[in-house]
Coordinates of C-alpha atoms and ligand atoms in Angstrom, one line a residue:
M150 CA -6.5 19.7 -8.7
A151 CA -5.3 16.7 -9.3
K152 CA -3.0 15.2 -7.4
I153 CA -0.2 13.0 -7.6
T154 CA 0.7 9.4 -5.3
I155 CA 3.9 7.2 -6.2
V156 CA 4.0 4.0 -4.1
D157 CA 6.7 2.2 -4.6
P158 CA 7.4 -0.2 -3.6
V159 CA 4.3 -1.8 -4.2
T160 CA 4.3 -4.6 -1.4
R161 CA 3.0 -7.5 -1.0
I162 CA 3.5 -8.5 -5.0
E163 CA 6.4 -10.7 -5.6
G164 CA 9.7 -8.5 -7.3
H165 CA 10.2 -5.1 -7.5
L166 CA 7.1 -2.5 -8.6
K167 CA 6.3 0.9 -8.8
V168 CA 3.1 2.9 -10.1
K169 CA 2.5 6.4 -10.2
L170 CA -0.9 7.2 -10.3
T171 CA -2.4 10.2 -11.1
I172 CA -5.8 10.6 -8.8
D173 CA -8.7 13.4 -9.5
A174 CA -11.5 14.1 -9.5
V175 CA -14.4 13.5 -11.4
N176 CA -18.5 13.9 -11.5
G177 CA -17.3 14.4 -7.3
V178 CA -15.9 11.4 -6.7
N179 CA -11.7 11.1 -6.4
R180 CA -10.0 8.9 -9.1
I181 CA -7.5 7.3 -10.9
T182 CA -7.4 9.8 -13.8
D183 CA -4.1 7.6 -15.5
A184 CA -1.2 5.7 -13.8
E185 CA 2.5 4.1 -14.4
C186 CA 3.7 0.8 -14.0
A187 CA 7.1 1.2 -13.6
G188 CA 9.3 -2.8 -13.0
T189 CA 12.5 -1.3 -11.3
Q190 CA 15.3 -3.9 -11.3
F191 CA 16.9 -5.1 -14.1
R192 CA 18.0 -9.1 -14.7
G193 CA 19.6 -10.1 -16.9
F194 CA 19.2 -14.3 -16.9
E195 CA 19.3 -13.5 -20.8
A196 CA 22.4 -12.4 -21.3
I197 CA 23.5 -15.2 -18.8
L198 CA 22.4 -17.8 -20.5
N199 CA 24.3 -17.0 -24.3
G200 CA 27.5 -19.5 -24.5
R201 CA 26.3 -21.6 -22.8
D202 CA 24.4 -25.6 -22.9
P203 CA 21.3 -25.3 -23.5
R204 CA 21.1 -28.1 -20.9
D205 CA 21.6 -25.3 -18.4
S206 CA 18.9 -23.9 -19.2
V207 CA 16.5 -25.1 -17.0
Y208 CA 18.0 -25.4 -14.2
L209 CA 19.2 -21.7 -14.7
T210 CA 15.7 -20.1 -15.5
Q211 CA 14.0 -21.6 -12.7
R212 CA 16.9 -19.0 -10.2
I213 CA 14.5 -16.1 -11.5
C214 CA 11.5 -16.1 -9.6
G215 CA 11.5 -18.6 -6.1
I216 CA 7.8 -18.6 -6.8
C217 CA 7.0 -20.4 -10.7
P218 CA 10.5 -22.0 -11.5
I219 CA 8.7 -25.6 -12.1
A220 CA 7.0 -23.2 -15.0
H221 CA 10.4 -21.9 -16.6
A222 CA 11.9 -26.0 -15.9
T223 CA 9.6 -26.5 -18.4
T224 CA 9.1 -24.0 -21.1
S225 CA 12.9 -24.8 -22.0
S226 CA 12.8 -28.0 -21.2
L227 CA 9.7 -27.6 -23.6
A228 CA 12.1 -25.5 -25.9
L229 CA 14.5 -28.2 -26.1
E230 CA 12.6 -30.5 -26.8
A231 CA 11.5 -28.9 -29.7
A232 CA 15.1 -27.6 -31.5
A233 CA 16.2 -31.7 -30.8
V234 CA 12.5 -32.8 -32.1
I235 CA 12.1 -34.7 -29.8
T236 CA 9.6 -35.5 -27.2
P237 CA 9.1 -37.0 -23.7
P238 CA 7.6 -40.4 -23.0
V239 CA 3.5 -40.0 -21.2
N240 CA 5.0 -40.7 -18.1
A241 CA 7.3 -37.7 -17.2
L242 CA 4.9 -35.4 -18.8
I243 CA 2.4 -37.0 -16.7
M244 CA 5.1 -36.3 -13.7
R245 CA 5.6 -33.2 -14.4
N246 CA 1.7 -31.6 -14.7
L247 CA 2.1 -32.7 -11.0
V248 CA 4.5 -31.6 -9.6
M249 CA 3.4 -28.5 -12.1
G250 CA 0.2 -28.5 -11.0
A251 CA 1.6 -28.5 -6.6
D252 CA 3.1 -25.1 -8.1
F253 CA 0.0 -23.6 -9.2
I254 CA -1.9 -24.6 -6.7
Q255 CA 0.8 -23.0 -3.6
S256 CA 0.8 -20.1 -6.1
H257 CA -2.7 -19.5 -6.3
I258 CA -3.4 -19.9 -2.6
L259 CA -0.3 -17.5 -2.2
N260 CA -2.3 -15.5 -3.6
F261 CA -4.8 -15.2 -2.3
Y262 CA -5.2 -16.1 2.1
L263 CA -1.4 -13.8 2.0
L264 CA -1.3 -10.5 -0.9
N265 CA -5.2 -10.3 -0.9
V266 CA -6.4 -11.3 1.6
P267 CA -5.4 -8.8 3.8
D268 CA -6.9 -5.6 1.3
Y269 CA -9.8 -6.8 2.4
V270 CA -9.9 -7.7 6.3
S271 CA -9.0 -6.7 9.8
V272 CA -5.3 -7.7 10.4
P273 CA -3.7 -7.4 13.9
A274 CA -2.1 -3.8 15.6
S275 CA 1.1 -5.8 15.8
A276 CA 4.1 -6.5 13.5
P277 CA 4.3 -7.7 10.6
W278 CA 0.6 -6.5 10.1
A279 CA 1.1 -2.8 11.4
P280 CA 1.2 -0.7 10.4
A281 CA -1.2 -0.9 7.5
W282 CA -3.8 1.5 5.3
N283 CA -6.3 1.7 7.3
A284 CA -9.0 -0.9 5.6
D285 CA -12.5 -0.7 4.7
A286 CA -12.6 -4.1 6.6
H287 CA -15.8 -6.1 6.8
A288 CA -16.6 -7.7 10.6
E289 CA -17.9 -10.7 8.6
L290 CA -15.1 -11.6 7.2
D291 CA -13.4 -12.1 9.8
S292 CA -13.2 -15.5 10.2
V293 CA -11.3 -14.7 6.2
G294 CA -9.4 -12.7 8.0
A295 CA -8.4 -15.8 10.7
N296 CA -7.9 -18.3 7.5
I297 CA -4.5 -17.2 6.1
V298 CA -2.6 -19.6 8.5
L299 CA -4.8 -22.4 7.3
G300 CA -3.3 -21.0 4.2
I301 CA -0.3 -20.6 5.2
E302 CA -0.3 -24.6 6.1
A303 CA -1.9 -25.5 3.1
R304 CA 0.5 -23.5 0.8
K305 CA 3.4 -26.0 2.6
R306 CA 1.7 -28.9 2.4
A307 CA 1.8 -27.7 -1.6
H308 CA 4.8 -27.4 -2.1
E309 CA 5.6 -30.6 0.0
M310 CA 3.1 -32.6 -2.5
G311 CA 5.5 -31.0 -5.4
A312 CA 9.2 -32.5 -3.8
V313 CA 7.3 -35.9 -3.6
F314 CA 7.9 -36.5 -7.4
S315 CA 10.7 -33.1 -8.0
G316 CA 13.4 -33.3 -5.0
R317 CA 12.4 -31.0 -3.7
M318 CA 10.9 -27.2 -3.8
P319 CA 11.3 -24.8 -5.5
N320 CA 14.0 -25.2 -7.3
T321 CA 14.3 -29.2 -8.6
Q322 CA 16.8 -30.4 -10.9
S323 CA 13.6 -33.3 -11.9
Y324 CA 13.0 -32.2 -14.9
I325 CA 15.9 -32.5 -17.6
A326 CA 15.6 -32.4 -21.3
G327 CA 13.9 -35.1 -22.4
G328 CA 11.2 -35.7 -20.1
F329 CA 12.2 -36.8 -16.1
T330 CA 14.8 -37.9 -13.6
T331 CA 12.3 -39.0 -10.5
V332 CA 11.1 -42.6 -10.7
P333 CA 7.4 -43.0 -10.0
N334 CA 6.4 -46.5 -7.5
S335 CA 3.2 -47.0 -5.9
G336 CA 5.0 -45.7 -2.6
L337 CA 5.5 -41.4 -4.0
I338 CA 2.0 -42.4 -5.3
E339 CA 0.2 -42.2 -2.4
K340 CA 2.2 -40.6 -0.8
F341 CA 1.8 -37.3 -3.3
R342 CA -2.5 -38.5 -3.4
E343 CA -2.2 -37.8 1.0
S344 CA -2.0 -34.4 0.1
L345 CA -3.6 -33.6 -3.0
S346 CA -6.9 -35.4 -0.9
W347 CA -6.3 -32.8 2.1
L348 CA -5.7 -29.7 -0.2
T349 CA -8.5 -30.7 -2.5
K350 CA -10.9 -30.7 1.2
F351 CA -9.3 -26.9 2.2
I352 CA -9.9 -25.4 -2.0
V353 CA -13.5 -26.6 -2.4
N354 CA -14.3 -26.6 1.9
T355 CA -11.8 -23.3 2.8
Y356 CA -10.3 -21.6 -0.2
I357 CA -13.7 -21.5 -2.3
P358 CA -16.1 -20.7 0.2
D359 CA -13.3 -17.7 1.4
V360 CA -13.3 -15.8 -2.1
E361 CA -16.4 -16.4 -1.9
L362 CA -17.7 -14.5 1.0
V363 CA -14.8 -12.2 0.2
S364 CA -16.1 -10.7 -3.2
R365 CA -20.5 -10.4 -1.2
A366 CA -19.1 -8.0 0.9
Y367 CA -16.6 -6.2 -1.6
P368 CA -19.6 -6.5 -4.6
E369 CA -18.3 -3.1 -6.7
Y370 CA -15.1 -4.7 -7.2
F371 CA -16.9 -6.8 -10.0
D372 CA -16.7 -3.6 -11.6
I373 CA -13.2 -2.7 -10.6
G374 CA -10.3 -2.9 -11.8
R375 CA -11.1 -4.1 -16.2
G376 CA -8.4 -3.3 -17.8
H377 CA -9.5 -3.5 -21.9
G378 CA -10.8 -6.9 -21.4
N379 CA -7.9 -8.4 -24.2
L380 CA -7.4 -12.1 -22.8
L381 CA -4.8 -14.1 -24.4
S382 CA -3.7 -18.3 -23.3
F383 CA -0.5 -20.3 -24.6
G384 CA -2.1 -22.8 -23.2
G385 CA -0.4 -25.3 -20.4
F386 CA -0.5 -29.2 -18.6
A387 CA -0.2 -31.7 -22.3
Q388 CA -1.4 -34.9 -21.5
D389 CA 0.1 -36.8 -24.6
G390 CA 3.6 -35.4 -26.3
G391 CA 2.8 -33.2 -28.9
G392 CA 0.0 -30.7 -26.4
T393 CA -2.1 -31.9 -29.1
T394 CA -4.9 -32.9 -25.7
R395 CA -3.9 -30.7 -23.5
L396 CA -6.0 -29.7 -19.5
L397 CA -5.9 -26.4 -20.7
N398 CA -6.8 -24.6 -24.0
G399 CA -4.6 -21.9 -25.5
G400 CA -6.4 -19.2 -27.5
V401 CA -6.8 -15.1 -28.0
V402 CA -10.2 -13.8 -26.8
Y403 CA -11.1 -9.8 -28.2
D404 CA -12.9 -7.0 -25.7
S405 CA -14.9 -6.6 -29.3
E406 CA -15.8 -10.6 -29.4
P407 CA -15.4 -11.7 -25.5
S408 CA -17.6 -15.2 -27.0
L409 CA -15.0 -16.0 -29.5
V410 CA -12.4 -18.1 -29.3
S411 CA -9.0 -17.6 -32.0
A412 CA -6.5 -19.6 -32.5
I413 CA -3.5 -18.1 -31.0
D414 CA -0.3 -17.0 -33.9
I415 CA 2.4 -16.9 -32.3
E416 CA 4.1 -15.0 -35.4
S417 CA 2.5 -12.0 -34.1
I418 CA 4.2 -12.0 -30.8
T419 CA 6.3 -8.5 -30.2
E420 CA 8.2 -6.5 -27.8
D421 CA 8.0 -2.8 -28.0
V422 CA 10.6 -0.9 -26.0
K423 CA 9.9 2.8 -26.6
Y424 CA 8.6 3.8 -22.5
S425 CA 11.8 0.5 -21.6
W426 CA 15.1 1.0 -20.7
Y427 CA 16.4 -0.1 -23.5
Q428 CA 18.0 0.5 -26.7
N429 CA 15.4 0.9 -28.8
T430 CA 14.6 -0.7 -32.1
P431 CA 11.5 -1.1 -33.7
P432 CA 8.8 -4.5 -32.1
L433 CA 10.9 -7.3 -32.1
K434 CA 9.5 -10.6 -32.1
P435 CA 11.3 -11.9 -29.9
A436 CA 12.5 -15.3 -32.0
V437 CA 15.5 -11.9 -33.3
G438 CA 14.5 -9.9 -29.8
I439 CA 17.6 -7.6 -27.8
T440 CA 17.4 -7.4 -23.9
D441 CA 20.1 -4.4 -24.7
P442 CA 19.8 -2.3 -21.6
L443 CA 19.6 1.9 -21.4
Y444 CA 19.4 3.4 -17.7
P445 CA 18.5 6.8 -18.1
K446 CA 17.1 7.3 -21.6
E447 CA 14.6 9.7 -22.1
A448 CA 10.2 8.7 -21.4
A449 CA 11.4 5.1 -20.4
Y450 CA 10.3 4.3 -17.2
S451 CA 10.1 0.1 -16.7
W452 CA 12.4 -2.3 -16.9
L453 CA 9.9 -4.4 -17.9
K454 CA 9.6 -4.1 -22.0
A455 CA 5.4 -4.0 -23.6
P456 CA 4.7 -6.9 -25.4
R457 CA 1.7 -7.3 -27.3
Y458 CA -0.4 -9.7 -29.3
K459 CA -1.4 -7.9 -32.9
N460 CA -0.3 -4.8 -31.3
L461 CA -3.2 -5.1 -28.8
P462 CA -2.2 -5.1 -25.0
M463 CA -3.1 -9.1 -23.4
E464 CA -4.1 -10.3 -19.8
V465 CA -2.8 -12.8 -19.0
G466 CA -3.7 -15.5 -15.5
A467 CA -6.4 -17.5 -14.3
L468 CA -9.1 -15.0 -15.7
A469 CA -8.5 -15.9 -19.4
R470 CA -7.5 -19.2 -19.6
M471 CA -10.7 -19.6 -17.5
W472 CA -12.6 -18.1 -19.8
I473 CA -11.2 -19.7 -22.8
N474 CA -11.3 -22.3 -21.9
G475 CA -15.3 -21.8 -21.1
D476 CA -15.2 -23.0 -17.4
Y477 CA -15.9 -19.2 -16.2
R478 CA -17.2 -16.0 -17.5
G479 CA -18.7 -13.2 -14.6
G480 CA -16.6 -10.2 -16.0
V481 CA -13.3 -8.9 -16.2
S482 CA -12.4 -7.8 -13.4
V483 CA -10.5 -7.3 -9.6
M484 CA -12.9 -10.1 -8.3
N485 CA -13.4 -11.8 -11.4
R486 CA -9.6 -12.4 -11.1
L487 CA -9.6 -13.4 -7.7
M488 CA -13.0 -15.5 -8.6
A489 CA -12.0 -17.5 -11.4
R490 CA -8.2 -17.8 -9.4
A491 CA -10.1 -20.5 -6.6
L492 CA -12.3 -21.9 -9.5
E493 CA -8.8 -23.0 -11.2
T494 CA -7.1 -24.7 -8.2
L495 CA -9.7 -27.3 -7.5
K496 CA -10.2 -27.8 -11.7
I497 CA -6.4 -28.5 -11.4
A498 CA -6.6 -30.5 -8.4
Q499 CA -9.0 -32.8 -9.8
A500 CA -6.9 -33.1 -12.4
M501 CA -3.8 -34.0 -10.9
D502 CA -6.5 -36.7 -8.7
R503 CA -6.7 -39.1 -12.3
W504 CA -2.9 -38.3 -13.9
L505 CA -2.3 -39.8 -10.3
N506 CA -3.7 -42.8 -12.0
E507 CA -2.1 -42.3 -15.1
L508 CA 1.1 -42.8 -13.8
I509 CA 2.3 -46.5 -15.0
V510 CA 4.8 -47.5 -12.9
G511 CA 7.8 -49.2 -14.3
S512 CA 7.3 -47.5 -17.2
P513 CA 10.1 -45.2 -18.8
N514 CA 10.1 -41.1 -18.1
Y515 CA 13.5 -40.2 -20.5
N516 CA 13.6 -39.9 -24.7
S517 CA 17.0 -39.0 -25.0
Y518 CA 18.4 -35.6 -25.3
T519 CA 20.7 -34.4 -27.5
N520 CA 22.3 -30.7 -28.5
P521 CA 21.9 -29.9 -31.4
E522 CA 25.2 -28.8 -33.5
L523 CA 22.8 -25.9 -35.1
A524 CA 18.4 -25.6 -34.3
V525 CA 15.8 -23.1 -33.3
G526 CA 13.5 -24.0 -30.2
I527 CA 10.0 -23.0 -28.7
G528 CA 8.6 -23.0 -25.0
L529 CA 5.2 -22.0 -24.8
T530 CA 3.6 -23.3 -21.3
E531 CA 1.2 -21.6 -19.0
A532 CA 2.5 -20.4 -15.6
P533 CA 0.3 -19.8 -12.8
R534 CA 0.5 -16.2 -13.7
G535 CA -0.4 -16.4 -17.6
A536 CA 1.6 -17.1 -20.8
L537 CA 5.0 -18.1 -20.1
G538 CA 7.0 -18.2 -22.9
H539 CA 10.7 -19.2 -23.7
W540 CA 12.8 -18.0 -27.9
L541 CA 16.1 -20.3 -27.7
C542 CA 18.6 -20.0 -30.4
I543 CA 21.6 -23.2 -30.7
E544 CA 24.9 -22.7 -33.4
D545 CA 27.9 -24.9 -32.0
S546 CA 25.7 -26.6 -29.2
N547 CA 25.3 -23.4 -27.0
I548 CA 23.0 -21.4 -27.2
S549 CA 23.7 -18.1 -29.3
H550 CA 20.0 -16.6 -28.0
Y551 CA 17.6 -16.5 -25.3
Q552 CA 14.5 -14.5 -24.8
I553 CA 11.6 -15.0 -22.1
I554 CA 8.3 -13.4 -22.5
S555 CA 6.8 -14.0 -18.6
P556 CA 3.1 -13.5 -17.6
T557 CA 3.8 -10.4 -15.5
C558 CA 5.8 -8.8 -17.9
W559 CA 2.1 -8.9 -20.5
N560 CA 0.6 -7.4 -17.8
A561 CA 2.3 -4.9 -16.3
S562 CA 4.4 -3.9 -19.0
P563 CA 4.3 0.4 -20.0
M564 CA 2.9 1.6 -22.6
D565 CA 3.7 1.2 -25.8
S566 CA 5.0 2.9 -28.7
E567 CA 1.4 3.7 -29.9
G568 CA 0.6 4.9 -27.0
I569 CA -1.8 1.9 -25.3
K570 CA -1.1 1.4 -21.7
G571 CA -0.5 -1.9 -20.5
P572 CA -3.6 -4.0 -19.0
L573 CA -3.0 -2.9 -15.1
E574 CA -1.5 0.6 -15.8
Q575 CA -5.3 0.8 -18.1
A576 CA -7.0 -0.6 -15.1
L577 CA -6.0 0.8 -11.7
I578 CA -7.7 3.3 -15.0
G579 CA -11.3 4.6 -13.2
T580 CA -10.1 2.6 -9.6
P581 CA -12.3 5.5 -7.2
I582 CA -9.8 6.1 -4.0
R583 CA -11.2 7.1 -1.5
N584 CA -7.9 8.4 0.5
P585 CA -5.8 9.7 -2.3
G586 CA -2.5 9.3 0.8
Q587 CA -3.3 5.2 1.0
P588 CA -4.8 5.0 -1.9
L589 CA -5.6 1.1 -1.2
E590 CA -8.6 0.9 -3.2
A591 CA -5.4 0.7 -6.4
L592 CA -3.9 -2.1 -4.6
R593 CA -6.4 -4.8 -4.6
V594 CA -6.2 -3.6 -8.6
I595 CA -2.8 -5.0 -8.7
H596 CA -3.5 -7.9 -6.3
S597 CA -6.0 -9.1 -8.0
F598 CA -3.6 -9.9 -10.7
D599 CA -0.4 -11.1 -9.2
P600 CA 2.2 -10.1 -10.6
C601 CA 5.7 -11.1 -10.1
L602 CA 8.3 -8.5 -11.4
A603 CA 10.5 -10.3 -10.5
C604 CA 9.8 -13.2 -13.5
A605 CA 9.1 -9.7 -16.0
V606 CA 12.7 -8.5 -16.3
Q607 CA 14.7 -10.1 -17.7
Ligands
LIG156 NI1 7.7 -14.9 -10.5 FE1 6.0 -15.7 -12.7 C1 4.5 -17.5 -12.5 C2 6.6 -16.8 -15.1 S1 5.2 -14.6 -13.5 S2 6.1 -15.4 -10.8 O1 3.1 -17.2 -12.9 O2 7.4 -17.0 -15.8 O3 5.1 -13.0 -14.1

């Protein structure tokens, strides 16, 4: 007899997520047979931006989220620069990459030590750990649990490192259409390098080995939480003004041919709202997207829209990036997501060391930006959780249209008009559950995606 379990709110994520799980016996094993993911809070940022000076978007969109404000600042700056047809000097791009890199490092470390590790290790029987669901914790992972405190220290150092150039983390004034406001000098560069060196040692000596320990203790999670297997990345960390050279290349991989990476066609992105609390429209491209709330609405169950690429759901994030760039192709599952994220953290830290050497003290870091009277611009990059896009229209020198598709909107999207589930919903289906009243295994699947519902609803 099928049992429905609702987890609301899902904790150890960012933002507000509810999951409804149908659990039933399949060949004598309790498994999730259906899953619905619901974003339970409406934000309204796209509406707030309408009518404002376009330059405000760099600062207002950072307030969408305290974990990835740098990604929103970058994407918004890129959209403004595309609209004004300018590019920033290379020095500014490097400084943006260094601050974004710091944000990736803090976010990935946060995801593993604070959001995922408590799903696998014994935690103290006291607040804030208790009360907790009863985990099948493995004693050999006690050292990983003990490293949670070191993970907090590492995350703090990553934030401090970013603030060397950005002034503060999170939420910075240093990003500006046309460039970057901080002027680098040798003192700041060395201060940044000192933290980067400490963090690189932490990633190599602690973070990656800890992920390997967890993956060896729970090998079954290389087969759990697969999803659709379609992967998408816009690419990120531009190393030249035109964005043709990037540390992370973009692309699309279809489950049907996982070794083939296709170029992205941005015009093939649409958002479906059949099961979302918005006025019904056909699937719309974000350049003409509409965010018109309608609650309640028959059959709808989420504030997230359902982004699709060529009508298909796409998983985004570190695993998609590492797969598309040929750096990690171990599979698509819970453990593969954790592994790819840790290995990507090292890849980015090593690139940051090179970028520090490429900063030229005294070289310009701003090219003049003026609001165009009438223009459109698209900003596309990678946030820690995956592909992030801002679509902007300017009329009479003010914002007339702003649409955002964030990584978690792709991953935690609801079903679309074709009845196809979002990637996280699909990944939950099939997961074995020992105790339907405490579906800890479902939490492991959810946490492997690192969802941020604050970013996912605009
Ligand atoms: Ni709120 Fe974000 C990242 C963005 S996720 S954390 O990473 O954009 O949807």
